[in-house]
Amino acid sequence: ETYQTTNEDDRQHLPKKAGLKILHMKHNPYQDKLDMELKRLRNENTKLKHQVESSQNSSLVSDFERAQQKLSESEAALKKTRTIYQAKVKEFKEGIFDLFGYSVTCPADNQYSLLSVFAESQEDNILFYRVKNNLQLMESRFTKTLDLQAHISKLTQHRSIPLFLSDVTSDLFHRQTVNIGAELEYTCEFGGYKK
Protein backbone atom coordinates (compact mmCIF):
# COMPACT_ATOMS: atom_id res chain seq x y z
CA GLU A 1 0.00 0.00 0.00
CA THR A 2 2.87 2.35 0.37
CA TYR A 3 3.88 1.76 -3.24
CA GLN A 4 2.29 2.63 -6.55
CA THR A 5 3.18 1.59 -10.06
CA THR A 6 4.61 4.09 -12.47
CA ASN A 7 2.22 5.95 -14.63
CA GLU A 8 1.94 5.33 -18.36
CA ASP A 9 4.30 8.21 -19.30
CA ASP A 10 7.09 6.88 -17.10
CA ARG A 11 6.73 3.42 -18.62
CA GLN A 12 7.41 4.67 -22.14
CA HIS A 13 10.98 5.67 -21.24
CA LEU A 14 11.90 2.43 -19.53
CA PRO A 15 13.52 -0.46 -21.33
CA LYS A 16 11.00 -3.18 -22.07
CA LYS A 17 11.86 -6.17 -20.04
CA ALA A 18 9.45 -8.83 -19.15
CA GLY A 19 8.11 -8.72 -15.64
CA LEU A 20 9.90 -5.49 -14.69
CA LYS A 21 7.88 -3.04 -12.61
CA ILE A 22 8.97 0.19 -11.02
CA LEU A 23 7.36 1.09 -7.78
CA HIS A 24 7.13 4.56 -6.27
CA MET A 25 6.40 5.39 -2.69
CA LYS A 26 3.14 7.22 -2.12
CA HIS A 27 4.78 9.61 0.31
CA ASN A 28 8.11 10.07 -1.37
CA PRO A 29 10.33 12.44 0.67
CA TYR A 30 12.12 13.54 -2.47
CA GLN A 31 8.84 14.36 -4.22
CA ASP A 32 7.62 16.15 -1.09
CA LYS A 33 10.79 18.24 -1.11
CA LEU A 34 10.26 19.06 -4.82
CA ASP A 35 6.64 20.01 -4.16
CA MET A 36 7.65 22.27 -1.28
CA GLU A 37 10.34 23.92 -3.43
CA LEU A 38 7.82 24.40 -6.25
CA LYS A 39 5.32 25.97 -3.83
CA ARG A 40 8.03 28.28 -2.42
CA LEU A 41 9.08 29.33 -5.95
CA ARG A 42 5.46 30.00 -6.92
CA ASN A 43 4.99 32.20 -3.83
CA GLU A 44 8.22 34.04 -4.56
CA ASN A 45 7.15 34.48 -8.19
CA THR A 46 3.79 35.93 -7.09
CA LYS A 47 5.52 38.36 -4.71
CA LEU A 48 7.93 39.44 -7.45
CA LYS A 49 5.04 39.98 -9.88
CA HIS A 50 3.32 42.21 -7.32
CA GLN A 51 6.54 44.14 -6.73
CA VAL A 52 7.07 44.62 -10.49
CA GLU A 53 3.46 45.73 -10.97
CA SER A 54 3.62 48.16 -8.06
CA SER A 55 6.98 49.53 -9.20
CA GLN A 56 5.63 49.90 -12.73
CA ASN A 57 2.55 51.65 -11.37
CA SER A 58 4.65 53.97 -9.23
CA SER A 59 6.96 54.51 -12.18
CA LEU A 60 3.97 55.32 -14.38
CA VAL A 61 2.61 57.66 -11.72
CA SER A 62 5.95 59.44 -11.39
CA ASP A 63 6.27 59.64 -15.20
CA PHE A 64 2.77 61.10 -15.36
CA GLU A 65 3.56 63.61 -12.60
CA ARG A 66 6.77 64.64 -14.42
CA ALA A 67 4.82 65.07 -17.66
CA GLN A 68 2.20 67.17 -15.85
CA GLN A 69 4.96 69.30 -14.31
CA LYS A 70 6.57 69.85 -17.73
CA LEU A 71 3.19 70.70 -19.22
CA SER A 72 2.43 73.27 -16.52
CA GLU A 73 5.93 74.76 -16.92
CA SER A 74 5.42 74.95 -20.69
CA GLU A 75 2.01 76.57 -20.24
CA ALA A 76 3.50 79.12 -17.83
CA ALA A 77 6.32 79.88 -20.29
CA LEU A 78 3.79 80.20 -23.13
CA LYS A 79 1.63 82.56 -21.06
CA LYS A 80 4.68 84.65 -20.19
CA THR A 81 5.74 84.72 -23.86
CA ARG A 82 2.21 85.76 -24.91
CA THR A 83 2.17 88.53 -22.32
CA ILE A 84 5.56 89.81 -23.47
CA TYR A 85 4.52 89.52 -27.12
CA GLN A 86 1.26 91.40 -26.53
CA ALA A 87 3.14 94.14 -24.66
CA LYS A 88 5.67 94.44 -27.51
CA VAL A 89 2.91 94.53 -30.14
CA LYS A 90 1.12 97.24 -28.16
CA GLU A 91 4.38 99.18 -27.79
CA PHE A 92 5.07 98.81 -31.52
CA LYS A 93 1.55 99.96 -32.47
CA GLU A 94 1.84 102.96 -30.17
CA GLY A 95 5.23 103.76 -31.71
CA ILE A 96 3.75 103.60 -35.23
CA PHE A 97 0.90 105.84 -34.12
CA ASP A 98 3.24 108.37 -32.47
CA LEU A 99 5.74 108.39 -35.34
CA PHE A 100 3.47 108.25 -38.37
CA GLY A 101 0.07 109.34 -37.03
CA TYR A 102 -1.76 106.13 -37.96
CA SER A 103 -3.28 103.37 -35.86
CA VAL A 104 -2.84 100.11 -37.78
CA THR A 105 -5.07 97.06 -37.30
CA CYS A 106 -5.65 93.87 -39.27
CA PRO A 107 -9.40 93.23 -39.49
CA ALA A 108 -8.86 90.16 -41.72
CA ASP A 109 -6.06 88.17 -43.32
CA ASN A 110 -3.97 90.31 -45.68
CA GLN A 111 -6.07 93.36 -44.87
CA TYR A 112 -4.80 96.48 -43.09
CA SER A 113 -6.92 99.27 -41.67
CA LEU A 114 -5.27 102.63 -41.00
CA LEU A 115 -6.89 105.29 -38.84
CA SER A 116 -5.28 108.74 -38.86
CA VAL A 117 -4.68 110.74 -35.71
CA PHE A 118 -6.51 113.54 -37.54
CA ALA A 119 -9.56 111.43 -38.47
CA GLU A 120 -12.90 113.00 -37.66
CA SER A 121 -14.47 109.67 -36.60
CA GLN A 122 -13.51 106.06 -35.89
CA GLU A 123 -15.01 105.02 -39.24
CA ASP A 124 -12.61 107.26 -41.20
CA ASN A 125 -10.17 104.49 -41.96
CA ILE A 126 -8.14 103.66 -45.03
CA LEU A 127 -8.15 100.00 -46.06
CA PHE A 128 -5.42 98.18 -47.93
CA TYR A 129 -5.54 94.62 -49.15
CA ARG A 130 -2.43 92.55 -49.92
CA VAL A 131 -2.50 90.70 -53.22
CA LYS A 132 0.69 88.67 -53.62
CA ASN A 133 3.43 91.23 -52.89
CA ASN A 134 1.38 94.37 -53.58
CA LEU A 135 -0.89 96.44 -51.36
CA GLN A 136 -4.03 97.76 -53.04
CA LEU A 137 -6.23 100.57 -51.77
CA MET A 138 -9.77 99.40 -51.05
CA GLU A 139 -12.78 101.62 -51.31
CA SER A 140 -14.32 102.65 -48.00
CA ARG A 141 -16.78 105.26 -46.79
CA PHE A 142 -13.85 107.49 -45.87
CA THR A 143 -11.94 107.16 -49.16
CA LYS A 144 -15.11 108.26 -50.95
CA THR A 145 -14.89 111.61 -49.08
CA LEU A 146 -11.29 112.22 -50.18
CA ASP A 147 -10.35 114.12 -53.28
CA LEU A 148 -8.93 110.93 -54.73
CA GLN A 149 -7.81 112.61 -57.93
CA ALA A 150 -5.39 114.74 -55.93
CA HIS A 151 -4.17 111.82 -53.82
CA ILE A 152 -4.39 108.91 -56.26
CA SER A 153 -1.46 110.13 -58.35
CA LYS A 154 0.78 109.32 -55.38
CA LEU A 155 -0.27 105.70 -55.80
CA THR A 156 -0.47 105.44 -59.57
CA GLN A 157 2.36 107.68 -60.81
CA HIS A 158 4.78 107.51 -57.91
CA ARG A 159 3.72 104.03 -56.67
CA SER A 160 4.24 105.23 -53.13
CA ILE A 161 1.85 104.39 -50.33
CA PRO A 162 3.89 106.48 -47.83
CA LEU A 163 3.58 109.52 -50.11
CA PHE A 164 -0.18 108.87 -50.49
CA LEU A 165 -0.61 108.56 -46.70
CA SER A 166 1.39 111.70 -45.99
CA ASP A 167 -0.76 113.59 -48.51
CA VAL A 168 -3.94 112.27 -46.83
CA THR A 169 -2.52 113.16 -43.39
CA SER A 170 -1.76 116.70 -44.57
CA ASP A 171 -5.27 117.02 -46.02
CA LEU A 172 -6.87 115.78 -42.78
CA PHE A 173 -4.70 118.11 -40.72
CA HIS A 174 -5.80 121.09 -42.83
CA ARG A 175 -9.46 120.06 -42.52
CA GLN A 176 -9.19 120.02 -38.73
CA THR A 177 -7.34 123.33 -38.44
CA VAL A 178 -9.86 124.99 -40.77
CA ASN A 179 -12.73 123.55 -38.69
CA ILE A 180 -11.09 124.63 -35.43
CA GLY A 181 -10.40 128.09 -36.88
CA ALA A 182 -14.04 128.40 -38.01
CA GLU A 183 -15.28 127.38 -34.55
CA LEU A 184 -13.00 129.95 -32.90
CA GLU A 185 -14.18 132.72 -35.23
CA TYR A 186 -17.83 131.78 -34.61
CA THR A 187 -17.51 131.80 -30.83
CA CYS A 188 -15.43 134.99 -30.76
CA GLU A 189 -18.04 136.80 -32.87
CA PHE A 190 -20.71 136.13 -30.25
CA GLY A 191 -18.50 137.04 -27.31
CA GLY A 192 -17.70 133.53 -26.15
CA TYR A 193 -14.56 131.44 -26.33
CA LYS A 194 -14.58 127.67 -26.60
CA LYS A 195 -11.66 125.51 -25.80
PDB file of C-alpha atoms in Angstrom:
ATOM      1  CA  GLU A   1       0.000   0.000   0.000  1.00  0.00           C
ATOM      2  CA  THR A   2       2.871   2.350   0.366  1.00  0.00           C
ATOM      3  CA  TYR A   3       3.876   1.759  -3.243  1.00  0.00           C
ATOM      4  CA  GLN A   4       2.291   2.631  -6.553  1.00  0.00           C
ATOM      5  CA  THR A   5       3.175   1.589 -10.056  1.00  0.00           C
ATOM      6  CA  THR A   6       4.607   4.094 -12.473  1.00  0.00           C
ATOM      7  CA  ASN A   7       2.215   5.949 -14.626  1.00  0.00           C
ATOM      8  CA  GLU A   8       1.938   5.332 -18.356  1.00  0.00           C
ATOM      9  CA  ASP A   9       4.304   8.207 -19.303  1.00  0.00           C
ATOM     10  CA  ASP A  10       7.095   6.879 -17.100  1.00  0.00           C
ATOM     11  CA  ARG A  11       6.735   3.421 -18.621  1.00  0.00           C
ATOM     12  CA  GLN A  12       7.405   4.672 -22.144  1.00  0.00           C
ATOM     13  CA  HIS A  13      10.978   5.675 -21.240  1.00  0.00           C
ATOM     14  CA  LEU A  14      11.901   2.428 -19.532  1.00  0.00           C
ATOM     15  CA  PRO A  15      13.521  -0.457 -21.334  1.00  0.00           C
ATOM     16  CA  LYS A  16      10.996  -3.178 -22.074  1.00  0.00           C
ATOM     17  CA  LYS A  17      11.864  -6.175 -20.037  1.00  0.00           C
ATOM     18  CA  ALA A  18       9.445  -8.831 -19.155  1.00  0.00           C
ATOM     19  CA  GLY A  19       8.113  -8.723 -15.640  1.00  0.00           C
ATOM     20  CA  LEU A  20       9.898  -5.493 -14.689  1.00  0.00           C
ATOM     21  CA  LYS A  21       7.881  -3.036 -12.608  1.00  0.00           C
ATOM     22  CA  ILE A  22       8.974   0.192 -11.017  1.00  0.00           C
ATOM     23  CA  LEU A  23       7.356   1.094  -7.785  1.00  0.00           C
ATOM     24  CA  HIS A  24       7.131   4.564  -6.267  1.00  0.00           C
ATOM     25  CA  MET A  25       6.399   5.393  -2.689  1.00  0.00           C
ATOM     26  CA  LYS A  26       3.143   7.220  -2.120  1.00  0.00           C
ATOM     27  CA  HIS A  27       4.776   9.610   0.309  1.00  0.00           C
ATOM     28  CA  ASN A  28       8.105  10.068  -1.365  1.00  0.00           C
ATOM     29  CA  PRO A  29      10.328  12.439   0.672  1.00  0.00           C
ATOM     30  CA  TYR A  30      12.122  13.543  -2.468  1.00  0.00           C
ATOM     31  CA  GLN A  31       8.839  14.360  -4.220  1.00  0.00           C
ATOM     32  CA  ASP A  32       7.620  16.148  -1.091  1.00  0.00           C
ATOM     33  CA  LYS A  33      10.785  18.241  -1.109  1.00  0.00           C
ATOM     34  CA  LEU A  34      10.256  19.063  -4.815  1.00  0.00           C
ATOM     35  CA  ASP A  35       6.637  20.011  -4.159  1.00  0.00           C
ATOM     36  CA  MET A  36       7.653  22.275  -1.277  1.00  0.00           C
ATOM     37  CA  GLU A  37      10.342  23.917  -3.429  1.00  0.00           C
ATOM     38  CA  LEU A  38       7.816  24.404  -6.250  1.00  0.00           C
ATOM     39  CA  LYS A  39       5.320  25.967  -3.833  1.00  0.00           C
ATOM     40  CA  ARG A  40       8.034  28.281  -2.422  1.00  0.00           C
ATOM     41  CA  LEU A  41       9.078  29.331  -5.945  1.00  0.00           C
ATOM     42  CA  ARG A  42       5.461  30.004  -6.921  1.00  0.00           C
ATOM     43  CA  ASN A  43       4.985  32.196  -3.827  1.00  0.00           C
ATOM     44  CA  GLU A  44       8.216  34.039  -4.559  1.00  0.00           C
ATOM     45  CA  ASN A  45       7.155  34.484  -8.188  1.00  0.00           C
ATOM     46  CA  THR A  46       3.793  35.927  -7.093  1.00  0.00           C
ATOM     47  CA  LYS A  47       5.521  38.364  -4.711  1.00  0.00           C
ATOM     48  CA  LEU A  48       7.928  39.438  -7.449  1.00  0.00           C
ATOM     49  CA  LYS A  49       5.036  39.976  -9.876  1.00  0.00           C
ATOM     50  CA  HIS A  50       3.321  42.207  -7.319  1.00  0.00           C
ATOM     51  CA  GLN A  51       6.541  44.141  -6.733  1.00  0.00           C
ATOM     52  CA  VAL A  52       7.065  44.625 -10.488  1.00  0.00           C
ATOM     53  CA  GLU A  53       3.457  45.734 -10.970  1.00  0.00           C
ATOM     54  CA  SER A  54       3.616  48.161  -8.061  1.00  0.00           C
ATOM     55  CA  SER A  55       6.985  49.533  -9.205  1.00  0.00           C
ATOM     56  CA  GLN A  56       5.632  49.897 -12.733  1.00  0.00           C
ATOM     57  CA  ASN A  57       2.549  51.651 -11.371  1.00  0.00           C
ATOM     58  CA  SER A  58       4.649  53.966  -9.225  1.00  0.00           C
ATOM     59  CA  SER A  59       6.965  54.508 -12.183  1.00  0.00           C
ATOM     60  CA  LEU A  60       3.966  55.321 -14.378  1.00  0.00           C
ATOM     61  CA  VAL A  61       2.609  57.658 -11.722  1.00  0.00           C
ATOM     62  CA  SER A  62       5.949  59.436 -11.389  1.00  0.00           C
ATOM     63  CA  ASP A  63       6.273  59.640 -15.200  1.00  0.00           C
ATOM     64  CA  PHE A  64       2.772  61.105 -15.359  1.00  0.00           C
ATOM     65  CA  GLU A  65       3.563  63.610 -12.598  1.00  0.00           C
ATOM     66  CA  ARG A  66       6.774  64.642 -14.420  1.00  0.00           C
ATOM     67  CA  ALA A  67       4.820  65.067 -17.661  1.00  0.00           C
ATOM     68  CA  GLN A  68       2.198  67.173 -15.855  1.00  0.00           C
ATOM     69  CA  GLN A  69       4.961  69.300 -14.307  1.00  0.00           C
ATOM     70  CA  LYS A  70       6.570  69.852 -17.730  1.00  0.00           C
ATOM     71  CA  LEU A  71       3.187  70.702 -19.216  1.00  0.00           C
ATOM     72  CA  SER A  72       2.433  73.272 -16.517  1.00  0.00           C
ATOM     73  CA  GLU A  73       5.927  74.761 -16.917  1.00  0.00           C
ATOM     74  CA  SER A  74       5.417  74.952 -20.687  1.00  0.00           C
ATOM     75  CA  GLU A  75       2.006  76.573 -20.236  1.00  0.00           C
ATOM     76  CA  ALA A  76       3.496  79.123 -17.831  1.00  0.00           C
ATOM     77  CA  ALA A  77       6.318  79.875 -20.288  1.00  0.00           C
ATOM     78  CA  LEU A  78       3.793  80.201 -23.129  1.00  0.00           C
ATOM     79  CA  LYS A  79       1.632  82.558 -21.055  1.00  0.00           C
ATOM     80  CA  LYS A  80       4.685  84.652 -20.191  1.00  0.00           C
ATOM     81  CA  THR A  81       5.735  84.720 -23.862  1.00  0.00           C
ATOM     82  CA  ARG A  82       2.212  85.757 -24.907  1.00  0.00           C
ATOM     83  CA  THR A  83       2.165  88.529 -22.317  1.00  0.00           C
ATOM     84  CA  ILE A  84       5.555  89.810 -23.474  1.00  0.00           C
ATOM     85  CA  TYR A  85       4.521  89.520 -27.116  1.00  0.00           C
ATOM     86  CA  GLN A  86       1.264  91.400 -26.526  1.00  0.00           C
ATOM     87  CA  ALA A  87       3.136  94.140 -24.659  1.00  0.00           C
ATOM     88  CA  LYS A  88       5.670  94.436 -27.505  1.00  0.00           C
ATOM     89  CA  VAL A  89       2.910  94.525 -30.138  1.00  0.00           C
ATOM     90  CA  LYS A  90       1.118  97.240 -28.162  1.00  0.00           C
ATOM     91  CA  GLU A  91       4.379  99.184 -27.792  1.00  0.00           C
ATOM     92  CA  PHE A  92       5.068  98.812 -31.525  1.00  0.00           C
ATOM     93  CA  LYS A  93       1.545  99.957 -32.475  1.00  0.00           C
ATOM     94  CA  GLU A  94       1.843 102.959 -30.170  1.00  0.00           C
ATOM     95  CA  GLY A  95       5.234 103.765 -31.711  1.00  0.00           C
ATOM     96  CA  ILE A  96       3.751 103.598 -35.233  1.00  0.00           C
ATOM     97  CA  PHE A  97       0.900 105.842 -34.122  1.00  0.00           C
ATOM     98  CA  ASP A  98       3.235 108.365 -32.465  1.00  0.00           C
ATOM     99  CA  LEU A  99       5.740 108.389 -35.344  1.00  0.00           C
ATOM    100  CA  PHE A 100       3.468 108.253 -38.372  1.00  0.00           C
ATOM    101  CA  GLY A 101       0.071 109.344 -37.031  1.00  0.00           C
ATOM    102  CA  TYR A 102      -1.764 106.132 -37.958  1.00  0.00           C
ATOM    103  CA  SER A 103      -3.276 103.373 -35.864  1.00  0.00           C
ATOM    104  CA  VAL A 104      -2.837 100.108 -37.781  1.00  0.00           C
ATOM    105  CA  THR A 105      -5.071  97.065 -37.300  1.00  0.00           C
ATOM    106  CA  CYS A 106      -5.647  93.873 -39.274  1.00  0.00           C
ATOM    107  CA  PRO A 107      -9.397  93.226 -39.489  1.00  0.00           C
ATOM    108  CA  ALA A 108      -8.862  90.158 -41.719  1.00  0.00           C
ATOM    109  CA  ASP A 109      -6.058  88.173 -43.319  1.00  0.00           C
ATOM    110  CA  ASN A 110      -3.966  90.308 -45.681  1.00  0.00           C
ATOM    111  CA  GLN A 111      -6.067  93.358 -44.870  1.00  0.00           C
ATOM    112  CA  TYR A 112      -4.803  96.483 -43.093  1.00  0.00           C
ATOM    113  CA  SER A 113      -6.920  99.265 -41.666  1.00  0.00           C
ATOM    114  CA  LEU A 114      -5.267 102.625 -40.996  1.00  0.00           C
ATOM    115  CA  LEU A 115      -6.890 105.293 -38.844  1.00  0.00           C
ATOM    116  CA  SER A 116      -5.283 108.737 -38.858  1.00  0.00           C
ATOM    117  CA  VAL A 117      -4.677 110.744 -35.709  1.00  0.00           C
ATOM    118  CA  PHE A 118      -6.514 113.544 -37.543  1.00  0.00           C
ATOM    119  CA  ALA A 119      -9.561 111.431 -38.474  1.00  0.00           C
ATOM    120  CA  GLU A 120     -12.901 113.003 -37.655  1.00  0.00           C
ATOM    121  CA  SER A 121     -14.472 109.674 -36.595  1.00  0.00           C
ATOM    122  CA  GLN A 122     -13.509 106.060 -35.888  1.00  0.00           C
ATOM    123  CA  GLU A 123     -15.009 105.016 -39.245  1.00  0.00           C
ATOM    124  CA  ASP A 124     -12.610 107.261 -41.205  1.00  0.00           C
ATOM    125  CA  ASN A 125     -10.166 104.493 -41.956  1.00  0.00           C
ATOM    126  CA  ILE A 126      -8.139 103.656 -45.028  1.00  0.00           C
ATOM    127  CA  LEU A 127      -8.154 100.001 -46.062  1.00  0.00           C
ATOM    128  CA  PHE A 128      -5.424  98.183 -47.927  1.00  0.00           C
ATOM    129  CA  TYR A 129      -5.536  94.621 -49.148  1.00  0.00           C
ATOM    130  CA  ARG A 130      -2.428  92.555 -49.917  1.00  0.00           C
ATOM    131  CA  VAL A 131      -2.502  90.695 -53.221  1.00  0.00           C
ATOM    132  CA  LYS A 132       0.689  88.670 -53.623  1.00  0.00           C
ATOM    133  CA  ASN A 133       3.432  91.230 -52.886  1.00  0.00           C
ATOM    134  CA  ASN A 134       1.380  94.368 -53.580  1.00  0.00           C
ATOM    135  CA  LEU A 135      -0.894  96.441 -51.365  1.00  0.00           C
ATOM    136  CA  GLN A 136      -4.026  97.761 -53.039  1.00  0.00           C
ATOM    137  CA  LEU A 137      -6.229 100.570 -51.769  1.00  0.00           C
ATOM    138  CA  MET A 138      -9.766  99.402 -51.047  1.00  0.00           C
ATOM    139  CA  GLU A 139     -12.782 101.620 -51.312  1.00  0.00           C
ATOM    140  CA  SER A 140     -14.324 102.649 -47.997  1.00  0.00           C
ATOM    141  CA  ARG A 141     -16.781 105.258 -46.788  1.00  0.00           C
ATOM    142  CA  PHE A 142     -13.849 107.486 -45.870  1.00  0.00           C
ATOM    143  CA  THR A 143     -11.939 107.160 -49.161  1.00  0.00           C
ATOM    144  CA  LYS A 144     -15.114 108.257 -50.951  1.00  0.00           C
ATOM    145  CA  THR A 145     -14.890 111.607 -49.084  1.00  0.00           C
ATOM    146  CA  LEU A 146     -11.289 112.220 -50.178  1.00  0.00           C
ATOM    147  CA  ASP A 147     -10.351 114.121 -53.282  1.00  0.00           C
ATOM    148  CA  LEU A 148      -8.930 110.926 -54.726  1.00  0.00           C
ATOM    149  CA  GLN A 149      -7.808 112.612 -57.934  1.00  0.00           C
ATOM    150  CA  ALA A 150      -5.392 114.738 -55.925  1.00  0.00           C
ATOM    151  CA  HIS A 151      -4.167 111.823 -53.819  1.00  0.00           C
ATOM    152  CA  ILE A 152      -4.392 108.913 -56.255  1.00  0.00           C
ATOM    153  CA  SER A 153      -1.458 110.126 -58.352  1.00  0.00           C
ATOM    154  CA  LYS A 154       0.779 109.319 -55.384  1.00  0.00           C
ATOM    155  CA  LEU A 155      -0.267 105.695 -55.800  1.00  0.00           C
ATOM    156  CA  THR A 156      -0.467 105.439 -59.573  1.00  0.00           C
ATOM    157  CA  GLN A 157       2.363 107.680 -60.813  1.00  0.00           C
ATOM    158  CA  HIS A 158       4.777 107.505 -57.909  1.00  0.00           C
ATOM    159  CA  ARG A 159       3.721 104.030 -56.674  1.00  0.00           C
ATOM    160  CA  SER A 160       4.242 105.225 -53.135  1.00  0.00           C
ATOM    161  CA  ILE A 161       1.850 104.386 -50.329  1.00  0.00           C
ATOM    162  CA  PRO A 162       3.892 106.480 -47.827  1.00  0.00           C
ATOM    163  CA  LEU A 163       3.581 109.516 -50.111  1.00  0.00           C
ATOM    164  CA  PHE A 164      -0.178 108.868 -50.485  1.00  0.00           C
ATOM    165  CA  LEU A 165      -0.609 108.556 -46.705  1.00  0.00           C
ATOM    166  CA  SER A 166       1.394 111.703 -45.991  1.00  0.00           C
ATOM    167  CA  ASP A 167      -0.756 113.592 -48.506  1.00  0.00           C
ATOM    168  CA  VAL A 168      -3.937 112.274 -46.835  1.00  0.00           C
ATOM    169  CA  THR A 169      -2.519 113.161 -43.392  1.00  0.00           C
ATOM    170  CA  SER A 170      -1.764 116.696 -44.572  1.00  0.00           C
ATOM    171  CA  ASP A 171      -5.266 117.018 -46.022  1.00  0.00           C
ATOM    172  CA  LEU A 172      -6.873 115.780 -42.777  1.00  0.00           C
ATOM    173  CA  PHE A 173      -4.704 118.114 -40.725  1.00  0.00           C
ATOM    174  CA  HIS A 174      -5.804 121.095 -42.825  1.00  0.00           C
ATOM    175  CA  ARG A 175      -9.456 120.064 -42.523  1.00  0.00           C
ATOM    176  CA  GLN A 176      -9.188 120.022 -38.730  1.00  0.00           C
ATOM    177  CA  THR A 177      -7.343 123.325 -38.441  1.00  0.00           C
ATOM    178  CA  VAL A 178      -9.864 124.992 -40.769  1.00  0.00           C
ATOM    179  CA  ASN A 179     -12.734 123.555 -38.694  1.00  0.00           C
ATOM    180  CA  ILE A 180     -11.091 124.630 -35.433  1.00  0.00           C
ATOM    181  CA  GLY A 181     -10.405 128.088 -36.878  1.00  0.00           C
ATOM    182  CA  ALA A 182     -14.035 128.399 -38.014  1.00  0.00           C
ATOM    183  CA  GLU A 183     -15.284 127.384 -34.554  1.00  0.00           C
ATOM    184  CA  LEU A 184     -12.997 129.947 -32.896  1.00  0.00           C
ATOM    185  CA  GLU A 185     -14.181 132.721 -35.226  1.00  0.00           C
ATOM    186  CA  TYR A 186     -17.827 131.781 -34.609  1.00  0.00           C
ATOM    187  CA  THR A 187     -17.513 131.796 -30.831  1.00  0.00           C
ATOM    188  CA  CYS A 188     -15.433 134.989 -30.757  1.00  0.00           C
ATOM    189  CA  GLU A 189     -18.035 136.796 -32.875  1.00  0.00           C
ATOM    190  CA  PHE A 190     -20.714 136.129 -30.251  1.00  0.00           C
ATOM    191  CA  GLY A 191     -18.496 137.038 -27.312  1.00  0.00           C
ATOM    192  CA  GLY A 192     -17.699 133.533 -26.152  1.00  0.00           C
ATOM    193  CA  TYR A 193     -14.557 131.439 -26.327  1.00  0.00           C
ATOM    194  CA  LYS A 194     -14.580 127.665 -26.603  1.00  0.00           C
ATOM    195  CA  LYS A 195     -11.657 125.506 -25.796  1.00  0.00           C
TER     196      LYS A 195
END
